[in-house]
Every structure is written in structure tokens, then in C-alpha cells.
Amino acid sequence: MYWGVDVGSTYTKICGINEKKELVEMSVIPTIVNQDEIVKKYLKDKDIKMLVSTGYGRHMIEETFSCPVISEIKAHAKGAYFFNNDAQMVIDLGGQDSKVILLDKSGGFVDFKMNDKCAAGTGKFLEIAANRMGLNLDEFSKIGFDANKKLSISSMCAVFAESEVVSLIAKRESASNICYAVHESIASRLASMASKFACKSEIILFTGGGALDSFLVNLLSEKLEKTIIPSKHPQLTGAIGAALCGYEIYKEI
């Protein structure tokens, strides 16, 4: 088995592939303190031919397992391309950052842009806004379809953007309309990043936890006028990419 571990800011994703590059095992667990020990316990009795780590906490896993590490950019590019090799672009929305990755014909990355300056353009803002409204993320990802007013949130900072959400609640705006405003804010930032690249493909792959949000997928598709396809296992894409790299490294030894 070849394993990939993606230690993100919110969740840690673990997956294992076999000799046929089939996804055999996968897990998503919250990222907390001493995450390397939790991963070590999870993999204790597993067959490990090669393990590769990625994500914000990749060096923690590197120190514990003495394993290779790769960037999130490479991991998401390789993982997304593995399931759909028609796309030239990947948009990733994680808990702490968002990024747009331009792919070459073999699934390697040519260039990328990242927003990690503030949580207002990331999945964390979706979580903050949903909590403010007493909704879980699944509920929050759907009610925007019922919006009848196109409200907007202008703040680039998550703290001030949250204040705008609170203000809209105080004005008795509907949950659907507030949901629209939050999603529109994030979709606009992602679309702005993506538009910096010339992408001839009509298909853009969407990875990360944000790709599970159906209303965000819809808005992003409208703004970019392209087909946005959530990658298969979007939350696990980075871990899958790391496992695939592990497979390649082992075969080259």
C-alpha cells in the first residue's frame, strides 16, 4: 500500500492506494495538537511501502515517519488530474487558503496563485457564517438557491466580513439572501484569481472541502462561464495526490 497524508488546517486526510492505483482506504479526521501521533496510531498496523505527506503540517509527518514531502500545489494537481485529465485548471478551497493551479498536459502544475492572507476568501468563512446563522455547512450550501435578493459582502477581512453578516441578520434579511452574499463574496475572489490565467479548457476541477458546497459550485460556474466539476473525493484530493507520488517514488527506487 502507498499512503498519502494531507495535514490541513482544519482536517487531516489519509488515503491508501494499492498496486493498481485503486483507492483502497480513506479517512478524514479533525486536525488537533500532536496530529502526527494520531496519524501514527492510525497507520500502526497498515502495510506501508511508501508514505508521502503534504499540507500545512507535512513537516510534522516528515519528522515522525522520515518520509518524503510535497507541496499542496503538486498534490492537488496530481490528485485532481488522476480522476479527470481533460482539465487544465484546478481551483482548491481549503479551510485556511484558496488556490488556483494551472496544469500541463501530463497533470503537472505550470503556475499557481494562492490567497492565504485572510480567511474571508476561504472555507473557514463559510463555517463562520453558517455558525452565525445556526446552520450546518450542508444546510448552508443549499439555501442560497432560494435567494431573491443579491446582497453583497465587501470586506476582505474575515472579522469585518463576519460583522457584515451580523449586520444583515440584524436587518432581518432572510437566511437565503445572507447565504447568497457569503457565497458570492468567496466565488468572486476565486473567479478573480482564476481569470488571471488563460485557460482554454471548458472544464475546471474544484477540490478541497469547498467543492462539496453545491451553491458555491453553481456561482463559480456562472462567474467563470465554464463547467466546474468537483473532483472525485474533493476533500481527499491532496492526500490522493501524495499517495500517487509515493507510488512513483517507490517504483523509481
Short mmCIF file of N, CA and C in Angstrom, two decimals, residues 6 16 24 30 35 42 45-47 63 80 100 110 119 139 152 155 179 185 189 212 217-218 221 231 243:
data_model
loop_
_atom_site.label_atom_id
_atom_site.label_comp_id
_atom_site.label_asym_id
_atom_site.label_seq_id
_atom_site.Cartn_x
_atom_site.Cartn_y
_atom_site.Cartn_z
N ASP A 6 -2.45 14.27 4.14
CA ASP A 6 -2.59 15.71 3.91
C ASP A 6 -3.05 16.35 5.22
N GLY A 16 -4.97 5.46 1.17
CA GLY A 16 -4.04 4.43 0.72
C GLY A 16 -4.47 3.87 -0.62
N VAL A 24 -8.05 2.40 -1.87
CA VAL A 24 -8.50 1.28 -1.03
C VAL A 24 -9.01 1.75 0.33
N PRO A 30 -10.37 15.44 12.26
CA PRO A 30 -10.04 16.82 12.64
C PRO A 30 -8.55 16.98 12.95
N GLN A 35 -0.91 15.96 16.03
CA GLN A 35 -1.59 15.24 14.94
C GLN A 35 -0.73 14.11 14.38
N TYR A 42 -3.09 5.63 13.62
CA TYR A 42 -3.98 5.17 12.55
C TYR A 42 -3.26 4.19 11.62
N ASP A 45 -0.85 -0.53 12.12
CA ASP A 45 -0.88 -1.90 11.63
C ASP A 45 -1.09 -1.99 10.11
N LYS A 46 -0.81 -0.89 9.42
CA LYS A 46 -1.02 -0.87 7.98
C LYS A 46 0.22 -1.33 7.23
N ASP A 47 0.00 -1.84 6.02
CA ASP A 47 1.10 -2.18 5.12
C ASP A 47 1.55 -0.90 4.43
N GLU A 63 8.93 14.43 10.02
CA GLU A 63 9.81 14.18 11.16
C GLU A 63 9.47 12.86 11.85
N ALA A 80 -6.16 15.67 -8.66
CA ALA A 80 -7.28 16.07 -9.50
C ALA A 80 -7.14 15.50 -10.90
N VAL A 100 -5.48 28.60 -7.10
CA VAL A 100 -5.81 28.24 -8.48
C VAL A 100 -4.53 27.68 -9.09
N VAL A 110 1.89 24.16 -13.90
CA VAL A 110 2.68 25.14 -14.64
C VAL A 110 2.83 26.41 -13.82
N ALA A 119 -9.00 34.80 6.02
CA ALA A 119 -9.97 33.71 5.93
C ALA A 119 -11.25 34.08 5.19
N GLU A 139 -26.56 22.40 5.22
CA GLU A 139 -27.74 23.25 5.06
C GLU A 139 -27.38 24.58 4.40
N SER A 152 -24.54 41.70 -1.00
CA SER A 152 -23.09 41.54 -1.15
C SER A 152 -22.37 41.81 0.16
N SER A 155 -16.11 43.28 2.61
CA SER A 155 -14.88 43.24 3.41
C SER A 155 -13.95 42.12 2.98
N CYS A 179 -26.96 33.94 2.81
CA CYS A 179 -26.17 32.83 2.27
C CYS A 179 -25.63 33.21 0.88
N SER A 185 -19.34 36.43 -2.26
CA SER A 185 -18.06 37.03 -1.86
C SER A 185 -16.90 36.08 -2.13
N ARG A 189 -13.86 36.14 -5.31
CA ARG A 189 -12.41 36.07 -5.07
C ARG A 189 -11.78 34.94 -5.87
N LEU A 212 -17.52 20.69 -1.97
CA LEU A 212 -18.72 19.97 -1.53
C LEU A 212 -19.92 20.90 -1.43
N VAL A 217 -20.34 26.00 -6.11
CA VAL A 217 -20.02 25.45 -7.43
C VAL A 217 -20.85 26.15 -8.50
N ASN A 218 -22.13 26.35 -8.21
CA ASN A 218 -23.05 26.99 -9.17
C ASN A 218 -22.63 28.43 -9.45
N SER A 221 -19.34 28.66 -11.43
CA SER A 221 -19.57 28.31 -12.83
C SER A 221 -20.15 29.49 -13.61
N SER A 231 -13.94 17.58 -8.00
CA SER A 231 -13.10 16.40 -8.18
C SER A 231 -13.69 15.23 -7.40
N ALA A 243 -0.32 10.15 -2.21
CA ALA A 243 -0.20 8.69 -2.33
C ALA A 243 0.31 8.30 -3.71
#
